[in-house]
Amino acid sequence: MHHPTRDDFSVMCWLGRLIDAIAKSRHAALVSSCPPMVMTDISSPAPATSPVKAQRVLVLQGGGALGSYQAGAYQALCHHDFEPEWVAGISIGAINAAIIAGNDPQTRVARLKEFWEMVSAPVPWNPIVRDDYGRTAFNDASAALIATFGVPGFFTPRIPPAPLWPQGSPQSQSYYDTAPLRKTLERLVDFDRINDLKTRLSVGAVGVTSGNLSYFDNIEFSRLGKKIGPEHIMASGALPPGFPSIEIEGEHYWDGGIASNTPLDYVLDEEVGKDLLIFQIDLFSARGPLPTSLLGAAEREKDIRYSSRTRMNTDKNRQLHNARKAVRALIEKLPEDLKDDPSVVHLREATRQNTVTVVHLIYRSKNYESSSKDYDFSHVGMVEHWEAGVRDVHLSMRHEDWLERPQSGETMTTYDLTGDGTNPPGGKKE
């Protein structure tokens, strides 16, 4: 859900005063015995902009083993000369984001492949039976194997199990130990590069005791004299009760997906000056067939739970962008002597607006995938998800002319590029 910012509340507080001022000014013009003064608006409209000229942002949702779809999509985006200036992620999206931001452009895909080859190593074989029933059985067996023995370089089961540890101890609060992930991040991610601000990185996590969603952002950290480290990435992916909370500066953090599974909200709140071209790569689809079994119901519930926030955030932010646009239009109708009023000046600053284009890529589950799909780290599954990401980007970007279309007068436009590929992507404009 979108959480209103302080500026949003200011907009609501002053909107009533603004409308009242406009009404009074019009009334005064009607009752005045003198001819109304003709006002000339000397301000020029903002020039039309196109997405290709905007700041490029990559937004990565959480989704466990499905995250190789994001890696494949990034690889394909590189072929279309899309290099992000800002990468934001939650959970597995935070790990992918850290690998991207923490490496030079020429080594990013290789590092992503190294990570995904490593975590899919426990189940290297392919299914014998290729029909849907056979694949479902294979995937569930693979997920059970992962749940029992863990994933190399990522997490290992606690021995003895968590219930046998003393209550209150860190080991008693999670089934797995994520210490291997720290070593993997230290090996695959150049945190000096991240803290040198070569690429902006933002990852979200939830405070265990406060319940608040926080973002660890290298730009903001630089202003505070802090640095991003492996612990911030681990915190973003610490999904309970599987993984333990991560302590940072005295506060314990869990997976940001508990509160919001996409960092789109944060990106839109943080940047209101520059135009943005955002590729939002989601791993759960809001739409799906009616379940016909308990396992199907469990999968459908998980899809809705982790995708609905994304859809809600996108819709709410479009509404907010349009509300700001309407307020600015009202300000322009004020008489000149009121435009310098401190309240109006504050309101104009609070509603300063950029142009945002959100390109929404969504992984579509296969018929044979079940609710275990986000922890099925089999190699065959990893390759399929990676190739799906590559395919969706190449299929969608066959019609790149939409990147050149001016967006004058539009504040936020969204495209769903994962259609059937028969038509150019259609924008839903607000």
Short mmCIF file of C-alpha atoms in Angstrom, two decimals:
data_model
loop_
_atom_site.label_atom_id
_atom_site.label_comp_id
_atom_site.label_asym_id
_atom_site.label_seq_id
_atom_site.Cartn_x
_atom_site.Cartn_y
_atom_site.Cartn_z
CA MET A 1 0.00 0.00 0.00
CA HIS A 2 1.19 3.55 -0.70
CA HIS A 3 2.07 5.40 2.50
CA PRO A 4 1.47 9.16 2.09
CA THR A 5 4.54 11.32 2.56
CA ARG A 6 4.70 14.56 4.50
CA ASP A 7 4.36 16.45 1.21
CA ASP A 8 1.24 14.46 0.36
CA PHE A 9 -0.37 15.58 3.63
CA SER A 10 0.62 19.16 2.85
CA VAL A 11 -1.12 18.86 -0.49
CA MET A 12 -4.33 17.73 1.16
CA CYS A 13 -4.15 20.44 3.84
CA TRP A 14 -3.68 23.30 1.39
CA LEU A 15 -5.96 22.05 -1.36
CA GLY A 16 -9.04 23.41 0.40
CA ARG A 17 -7.45 26.83 0.79
CA LEU A 18 -6.41 26.86 -2.83
CA ILE A 19 -9.89 26.07 -4.14
CA ASP A 20 -11.37 28.67 -1.81
CA ALA A 21 -8.93 31.30 -3.09
CA ILE A 22 -9.82 30.52 -6.71
CA ALA A 23 -13.52 30.75 -5.94
CA LYS A 24 -13.10 34.12 -4.18
CA SER A 25 -11.00 35.54 -7.00
CA ARG A 26 -13.62 34.56 -9.59
CA HIS A 27 -16.40 36.02 -7.46
CA ALA A 28 -14.50 39.29 -7.13
CA ALA A 29 -14.08 39.49 -10.89
CA LEU A 30 -17.82 39.05 -11.45
CA VAL A 31 -19.00 41.68 -8.97
CA SER A 32 -16.36 44.29 -9.72
CA SER A 33 -17.61 47.35 -11.58
CA CYS A 34 -14.29 47.72 -13.32
CA PRO A 35 -13.37 45.67 -16.38
CA PRO A 36 -11.44 42.62 -15.37
CA MET A 37 -7.69 42.80 -15.78
CA VAL A 38 -6.33 40.48 -18.44
CA MET A 39 -3.56 38.28 -17.06
CA THR A 40 -0.95 36.84 -19.38
CA ASP A 41 0.71 33.62 -18.28
CA ILE A 42 4.35 34.08 -19.19
CA SER A 43 5.32 30.59 -18.02
CA SER A 44 5.93 28.08 -20.80
CA PRO A 45 4.74 24.48 -20.58
CA ALA A 46 7.29 21.80 -19.83
CA PRO A 47 8.81 20.37 -22.99
CA ALA A 48 7.61 16.97 -24.10
CA THR A 49 9.81 14.17 -22.83
CA SER A 50 10.29 10.60 -23.94
CA PRO A 51 11.13 7.57 -21.77
CA VAL A 52 14.42 6.94 -23.56
CA LYS A 53 15.81 10.22 -22.17
CA ALA A 54 14.71 9.57 -18.57
CA GLN A 55 16.74 8.25 -15.64
CA ARG A 56 16.76 4.46 -15.88
CA VAL A 57 15.67 2.46 -12.86
CA LEU A 58 15.45 -1.30 -12.30
CA VAL A 59 12.91 -2.42 -9.67
CA LEU A 60 13.14 -6.06 -8.56
CA GLN A 61 10.46 -7.90 -6.58
CA GLY A 62 11.03 -10.71 -4.09
CA GLY A 63 10.33 -14.32 -5.08
CA GLY A 64 13.08 -16.73 -4.03
CA ALA A 65 14.06 -19.28 -6.67
CA LEU A 66 12.04 -17.39 -9.29
CA GLY A 67 14.65 -14.63 -9.14
CA SER A 68 16.65 -16.04 -12.05
CA TYR A 69 13.85 -14.60 -14.24
CA GLN A 70 15.11 -11.14 -13.22
CA ALA A 71 18.69 -12.10 -14.06
CA GLY A 72 17.64 -13.26 -17.52
CA ALA A 73 15.58 -10.11 -18.06
CA TYR A 74 18.55 -7.95 -17.08
CA GLN A 75 20.78 -9.84 -19.51
CA ALA A 76 18.29 -9.18 -22.32
CA LEU A 77 17.91 -5.51 -21.35
CA CYS A 78 21.68 -5.13 -21.73
CA HIS A 79 21.30 -6.16 -25.38
CA HIS A 80 18.92 -3.22 -25.77
CA ASP A 81 21.42 -0.79 -24.20
CA PHE A 82 19.48 -0.46 -20.96
CA GLU A 83 21.96 0.18 -18.16
CA PRO A 84 20.25 1.22 -14.93
CA GLU A 85 21.42 4.24 -12.98
CA TRP A 86 19.42 3.04 -9.98
CA VAL A 87 18.60 -0.51 -8.84
CA ALA A 88 16.08 -1.20 -6.07
CA GLY A 89 15.14 -4.61 -4.73
CA ILE A 90 13.37 -6.64 -2.08
CA SER A 91 14.42 -10.11 -0.87
CA ILE A 92 15.90 -12.10 -3.78
CA GLY A 93 15.50 -8.90 -5.78
CA ALA A 94 17.86 -7.23 -3.30
CA ILE A 95 20.49 -9.92 -3.92
CA ASN A 96 20.19 -9.52 -7.68
CA ALA A 97 20.26 -5.74 -7.24
CA ALA A 98 23.43 -5.87 -5.13
CA ILE A 99 25.19 -8.06 -7.71
CA ILE A 100 24.22 -5.62 -10.48
CA ALA A 101 25.12 -2.44 -8.59
CA GLY A 102 28.22 -4.00 -7.06
CA ASN A 103 29.91 -4.91 -10.35
CA ASP A 104 31.06 -3.13 -13.49
CA PRO A 105 28.59 -3.38 -16.39
CA GLN A 106 30.81 -5.80 -18.32
CA THR A 107 30.93 -8.35 -15.45
CA ARG A 108 27.37 -8.15 -14.09
CA VAL A 109 25.81 -10.92 -16.16
CA ALA A 110 28.74 -13.25 -15.42
CA ARG A 111 28.35 -12.62 -11.68
CA LEU A 112 24.62 -13.22 -11.86
CA LYS A 113 25.22 -16.49 -13.70
CA GLU A 114 27.80 -17.52 -11.09
CA PHE A 115 25.33 -16.93 -8.29
CA TRP A 116 22.43 -18.75 -9.94
CA GLU A 117 24.57 -21.68 -11.06
CA MET A 118 25.80 -22.04 -7.48
CA VAL A 119 22.38 -21.98 -5.79
CA SER A 120 20.90 -24.43 -8.31
CA ALA A 121 23.75 -26.95 -7.96
CA PRO A 122 22.01 -29.26 -5.39
CA VAL A 123 19.56 -30.55 -8.03
CA PRO A 124 21.56 -30.76 -11.29
CA TRP A 125 19.58 -33.49 -13.01
CA ASN A 126 16.58 -33.19 -15.34
CA PRO A 127 13.12 -34.76 -14.91
CA ILE A 128 12.60 -38.11 -16.59
CA VAL A 129 8.86 -37.64 -17.21
CA ARG A 130 8.21 -34.46 -19.18
CA ASP A 131 4.44 -34.07 -18.89
CA ASP A 132 2.86 -31.67 -16.40
CA TYR A 133 2.27 -34.34 -13.75
CA GLY A 134 5.84 -35.55 -14.01
CA ARG A 135 7.23 -32.03 -13.78
CA THR A 136 5.07 -31.20 -10.78
CA ALA A 137 6.35 -34.29 -8.98
CA PHE A 138 9.93 -33.42 -9.92
CA ASN A 139 9.60 -29.81 -8.78
CA ASP A 140 8.03 -30.76 -5.45
CA ALA A 141 10.74 -33.38 -4.85
CA SER A 142 13.40 -30.81 -5.68
CA ALA A 143 11.87 -28.28 -3.29
CA ALA A 144 11.69 -30.95 -0.55
CA LEU A 145 15.37 -31.71 -1.10
CA ILE A 146 16.23 -28.02 -0.77
CA ALA A 147 14.11 -27.70 2.36
CA THR A 148 15.96 -30.64 3.90
CA PHE A 149 19.55 -29.88 2.96
CA GLY A 150 19.60 -26.17 2.11
CA VAL A 151 21.33 -24.32 -0.73
CA PRO A 152 25.11 -23.99 -1.04
CA GLY A 153 26.36 -20.45 -0.60
CA PHE A 154 22.93 -19.38 0.61
CA PHE A 155 21.52 -21.20 3.64
CA THR A 156 21.99 -24.42 5.59
CA PRO A 157 19.62 -26.20 8.01
CA ARG A 158 20.29 -25.73 11.70
CA ILE A 159 21.70 -28.73 13.52
CA PRO A 160 20.20 -29.38 15.97
CA PRO A 161 16.89 -27.98 14.66
CA ALA A 162 15.56 -24.67 15.95
CA PRO A 163 13.06 -26.16 18.46
CA LEU A 164 15.93 -27.86 20.31
CA TRP A 165 17.82 -24.63 20.98
CA PRO A 166 17.16 -22.61 24.18
CA GLN A 167 14.25 -20.22 23.82
CA GLY A 168 15.43 -16.70 23.12
CA SER A 169 18.67 -17.75 21.46
CA PRO A 170 19.19 -16.63 17.82
CA GLN A 171 19.29 -20.26 16.71
CA SER A 172 15.81 -20.92 18.12
CA GLN A 173 14.13 -18.40 15.84
CA SER A 174 14.80 -19.80 12.37
CA TYR A 175 15.09 -23.13 10.61
CA TYR A 176 18.16 -22.15 8.59
CA ASP A 177 21.46 -20.37 9.02
CA THR A 178 22.25 -17.73 6.37
CA ALA A 179 25.92 -17.26 7.26
CA PRO A 180 26.94 -18.77 3.87
CA LEU A 181 25.10 -15.93 2.13
CA ARG A 182 27.39 -13.35 3.73
CA LYS A 183 30.45 -15.06 2.27
CA THR A 184 28.77 -15.29 -1.13
CA LEU A 185 27.91 -11.58 -1.13
CA GLU A 186 31.42 -10.64 -0.07
CA ARG A 187 32.78 -12.68 -2.98
CA LEU A 188 30.36 -11.60 -5.72
CA VAL A 189 29.64 -7.98 -4.75
CA ASP A 190 32.11 -5.09 -4.67
CA PHE A 191 30.70 -3.07 -1.79
CA ASP A 192 33.34 -0.40 -2.31
CA ARG A 193 31.82 0.21 -5.73
CA ILE A 194 28.37 0.48 -4.18
CA ASN A 195 29.57 2.94 -1.56
CA ASP A 196 31.41 4.96 -4.20
CA LEU A 197 27.92 5.63 -5.62
CA LYS A 198 28.69 4.36 -9.11
CA THR A 199 25.11 3.02 -9.25
CA ARG A 200 22.36 3.88 -6.81
CA LEU A 201 21.20 0.89 -4.72
CA SER A 202 18.12 0.69 -2.48
CA VAL A 203 17.00 -2.43 -0.60
CA GLY A 204 14.03 -2.74 1.76
CA ALA A 205 13.68 -4.52 5.11
CA VAL A 206 11.15 -4.54 7.96
CA GLY A 207 12.04 -3.73 11.56
CA VAL A 208 11.06 -6.75 13.67
CA THR A 209 10.03 -4.74 16.71
CA SER A 210 8.81 -1.57 14.99
CA GLY A 211 7.06 -3.20 12.04
CA ASN A 212 8.23 -0.30 9.85
CA LEU A 213 9.54 -0.77 6.33
CA SER A 214 12.97 0.82 5.97
CA TYR A 215 15.21 1.24 2.96
CA PHE A 216 18.98 1.00 2.96
CA ASP A 217 20.05 3.41 0.23
CA ASN A 218 23.68 4.09 -0.64
CA ILE A 219 22.93 7.71 -1.60
CA GLU A 220 21.16 8.39 1.69
CA PHE A 221 23.80 6.46 3.62
CA SER A 222 26.54 8.58 2.04
CA ARG A 223 24.87 11.73 3.36
CA LEU A 224 24.79 10.18 6.83
CA GLY A 225 28.37 8.93 6.70
CA LYS A 226 27.26 5.28 6.58
CA LYS A 227 28.08 2.43 4.22
CA ILE A 228 26.11 -0.42 2.67
CA GLY A 229 27.38 -3.88 3.61
CA PRO A 230 26.40 -7.53 3.23
CA GLU A 231 24.20 -7.32 6.32
CA HIS A 232 21.83 -4.85 4.60
CA ILE A 233 21.29 -7.21 1.67
CA MET A 234 20.83 -10.16 4.03
CA ALA A 235 18.28 -8.22 6.06
CA SER A 236 16.19 -7.58 2.97
CA GLY A 237 16.01 -11.34 2.32
CA ALA A 238 15.60 -12.59 5.90
CA LEU A 239 12.17 -14.20 5.47
CA PRO A 240 10.93 -15.76 8.75
CA PRO A 241 10.67 -18.34 10.12
CA GLY A 242 13.03 -19.86 7.58
CA PHE A 243 15.77 -17.27 7.91
CA PRO A 244 16.96 -15.40 11.04
CA SER A 245 16.55 -11.68 11.52
CA ILE A 246 19.65 -9.56 10.86
CA GLU A 247 20.78 -7.07 13.48
CA ILE A 248 21.86 -3.65 12.20
CA GLU A 249 22.70 -0.81 14.60
CA GLY A 250 20.73 -2.46 17.42
CA GLU A 251 17.59 -3.13 15.36
CA HIS A 252 16.61 -6.53 14.00
CA TYR A 253 15.28 -6.73 10.43
CA TRP A 254 13.27 -9.22 8.40
CA ASP A 255 12.50 -9.57 4.71
CA GLY A 256 10.98 -6.39 3.25
CA GLY A 257 8.42 -8.46 1.36
CA ILE A 258 6.51 -8.90 4.61
CA ALA A 259 5.36 -5.28 4.28
CA SER A 260 5.71 -4.61 0.54
CA ASN A 261 7.13 -6.97 -2.05
CA THR A 262 8.18 -4.25 -4.47
CA PRO A 263 10.25 -1.09 -3.91
CA LEU A 264 8.37 0.89 -6.56
CA ASP A 265 6.74 3.04 -3.90
CA TYR A 266 10.10 4.05 -2.47
CA VAL A 267 11.52 4.98 -5.88
CA LEU A 268 8.53 7.20 -6.72
CA ASP A 269 8.62 8.91 -3.32
CA GLU A 270 12.36 9.55 -3.43
CA GLU A 271 12.63 11.02 -6.93
CA VAL A 272 10.13 13.70 -7.93
CA GLY A 273 12.44 15.92 -9.95
CA LYS A 274 13.91 13.75 -12.70
CA ASP A 275 11.88 11.89 -15.29
CA LEU A 276 12.04 8.13 -14.71
CA LEU A 277 11.98 5.06 -16.93
CA ILE A 278 11.35 2.15 -14.56
CA PHE A 279 11.59 -1.50 -15.49
CA GLN A 280 9.65 -3.30 -12.78
CA ILE A 281 10.33 -7.06 -12.89
CA ASP A 282 7.82 -9.04 -10.84
CA LEU A 283 7.86 -12.74 -10.00
CA PHE A 284 4.21 -13.29 -9.02
CA SER A 285 1.25 -12.61 -11.28
CA ALA A 286 -2.02 -11.25 -9.93
CA ARG A 287 -4.02 -13.09 -12.58
CA GLY A 288 -4.38 -16.84 -12.70
CA PRO A 289 -6.84 -19.72 -13.17
CA LEU A 290 -9.33 -20.91 -10.58
CA PRO A 291 -7.59 -23.54 -8.36
CA THR A 292 -8.76 -27.13 -8.63
CA SER A 293 -6.83 -28.60 -5.67
CA LEU A 294 -5.37 -27.74 -2.26
CA LEU A 295 -1.92 -27.31 -3.77
CA GLY A 296 -3.36 -25.09 -6.48
CA ALA A 297 -5.15 -23.00 -3.86
CA ALA A 298 -1.90 -22.58 -1.90
CA GLU A 299 -0.08 -21.41 -5.02
CA ARG A 300 -2.86 -19.02 -6.03
CA GLU A 301 -2.96 -17.52 -2.53
CA LYS A 302 0.80 -16.90 -2.62
CA ASP A 303 0.59 -15.29 -6.05
CA ILE A 304 -2.15 -12.91 -4.94
CA ARG A 305 -0.45 -12.12 -1.63
CA TYR A 306 2.82 -11.09 -3.22
CA SER A 307 1.49 -9.50 -6.41
CA SER A 308 -1.50 -7.50 -5.18
CA ARG A 309 0.69 -4.97 -3.39
CA THR A 310 2.50 -4.29 -6.65
CA ARG A 311 -0.72 -3.68 -8.53
CA MET A 312 -2.11 -1.57 -5.68
CA ASN A 313 1.08 0.50 -5.45
CA THR A 314 1.09 1.18 -9.17
CA ASP A 315 -2.57 2.23 -9.19
CA LYS A 316 -2.25 4.41 -6.09
CA ASN A 317 0.85 6.15 -7.38
CA ARG A 318 -0.83 6.91 -10.69
CA GLN A 319 -3.69 8.47 -8.75
CA LEU A 320 -1.27 10.48 -6.64
CA HIS A 321 0.59 11.72 -9.72
CA ASN A 322 -2.68 12.83 -11.29
CA ALA A 323 -3.76 14.59 -8.07
CA ARG A 324 -0.51 16.55 -8.04
CA LYS A 325 -1.04 17.47 -11.68
CA ALA A 326 -4.55 18.73 -10.89
CA VAL A 327 -3.27 20.85 -7.99
CA ARG A 328 -0.66 22.44 -10.23
CA ALA A 329 -3.37 23.25 -12.78
CA LEU A 330 -5.40 24.93 -10.03
CA ILE A 331 -2.39 26.99 -8.97
CA GLU A 332 -2.02 28.35 -12.51
CA LYS A 333 -5.61 29.64 -12.34
CA LEU A 334 -4.87 31.79 -9.30
CA PRO A 335 -4.55 35.57 -9.72
CA GLU A 336 -0.93 36.73 -9.76
CA ASP A 337 -1.09 38.38 -6.33
CA LEU A 338 -1.96 35.04 -4.72
CA LYS A 339 0.75 33.02 -6.44
CA ASP A 340 3.38 34.47 -4.12
CA ASP A 341 1.45 33.52 -1.00
CA PRO A 342 3.71 31.29 1.18
CA SER A 343 1.08 28.58 1.26
CA VAL A 344 0.86 28.48 -2.53
CA VAL A 345 4.63 28.50 -2.88
CA HIS A 346 4.83 25.56 -0.49
CA LEU A 347 2.08 23.75 -2.35
CA ARG A 348 3.76 24.31 -5.72
CA GLU A 349 6.98 22.81 -4.37
CA ALA A 350 5.15 19.87 -2.79
CA THR A 351 3.43 19.02 -6.08
CA ARG A 352 6.50 19.34 -8.26
CA GLN A 353 6.07 16.59 -10.78
CA ASN A 354 8.21 14.42 -13.01
CA THR A 355 7.20 12.10 -15.83
CA VAL A 356 7.26 8.40 -14.92
CA THR A 357 7.10 5.43 -17.28
CA VAL A 358 6.75 2.02 -15.64
CA VAL A 359 7.45 -1.01 -17.81
CA HIS A 360 5.96 -4.01 -16.02
CA LEU A 361 7.49 -7.42 -16.71
CA ILE A 362 5.76 -10.30 -14.90
CA TYR A 363 6.82 -13.92 -14.72
CA ARG A 364 3.92 -16.21 -15.71
CA SER A 365 3.91 -19.54 -13.90
CA LYS A 366 3.81 -22.78 -15.84
CA ASN A 367 0.97 -25.27 -15.36
CA TYR A 368 3.27 -27.71 -13.58
CA GLU A 369 4.53 -25.18 -10.99
CA SER A 370 3.06 -25.28 -7.49
CA SER A 371 3.33 -23.28 -4.28
CA SER A 372 6.88 -24.62 -3.87
CA LYS A 373 8.08 -22.76 -6.97
CA ASP A 374 9.81 -20.04 -4.94
CA TYR A 375 12.08 -22.53 -3.18
CA ASP A 376 12.56 -25.02 -6.01
CA PHE A 377 16.21 -24.25 -6.72
CA SER A 378 16.61 -27.04 -9.29
CA HIS A 379 18.98 -26.29 -12.14
CA VAL A 380 16.36 -27.02 -14.79
CA GLY A 381 13.95 -24.62 -13.07
CA MET A 382 16.61 -21.93 -12.82
CA VAL A 383 17.41 -22.20 -16.53
CA GLU A 384 13.72 -22.08 -17.47
CA HIS A 385 13.12 -18.96 -15.40
CA TRP A 386 16.24 -17.27 -16.78
CA GLU A 387 15.25 -18.04 -20.36
CA ALA A 388 11.71 -16.79 -19.69
CA GLY A 389 13.15 -13.43 -18.61
CA VAL A 390 15.29 -13.21 -21.74
CA ARG A 391 12.36 -14.21 -23.96
CA ASP A 392 9.90 -11.74 -22.41
CA VAL A 393 12.27 -8.80 -22.86
CA HIS A 394 13.19 -9.65 -26.46
CA LEU A 395 9.56 -10.31 -27.34
CA SER A 396 8.43 -7.03 -25.84
CA MET A 397 11.24 -4.85 -27.16
CA ARG A 398 10.54 -5.72 -30.77
CA HIS A 399 8.52 -2.49 -30.75
CA GLU A 400 10.96 0.01 -29.26
CA ASP A 401 9.18 3.00 -30.79
CA TRP A 402 7.19 3.42 -27.57
CA LEU A 403 10.42 4.57 -25.91
CA GLU A 404 10.54 7.53 -28.30
CA ARG A 405 6.94 8.66 -27.83
CA PRO A 406 6.72 12.10 -26.17
CA GLN A 407 4.75 12.06 -22.94
CA SER A 408 3.82 15.71 -22.68
CA GLY A 409 0.81 16.15 -20.43
CA GLU A 410 1.06 12.66 -18.94
CA THR A 411 2.47 12.18 -15.47
CA MET A 412 2.59 8.39 -15.23
CA THR A 413 2.30 5.73 -17.90
CA THR A 414 2.45 1.97 -17.39
CA TYR A 415 3.12 -0.73 -19.95
CA ASP A 416 2.62 -4.46 -19.53
CA LEU A 417 5.15 -5.93 -21.95
CA THR A 418 4.41 -9.59 -21.28
CA GLY A 419 1.47 -10.00 -23.65
CA ASP A 420 1.32 -12.46 -26.52
CA GLY A 421 3.72 -10.41 -28.63
CA THR A 422 1.32 -9.95 -31.54
CA ASN A 423 0.90 -6.21 -30.96
CA PRO A 424 3.18 -3.47 -29.74
CA PRO A 425 2.89 -2.90 -26.01
CA GLY A 426 -0.16 -0.93 -25.16
CA GLY A 427 0.16 1.76 -22.54
CA LYS A 428 -2.34 2.38 -19.85
CA LYS A 429 -2.16 6.15 -19.59
CA GLU A 430 -3.45 8.27 -16.80
#
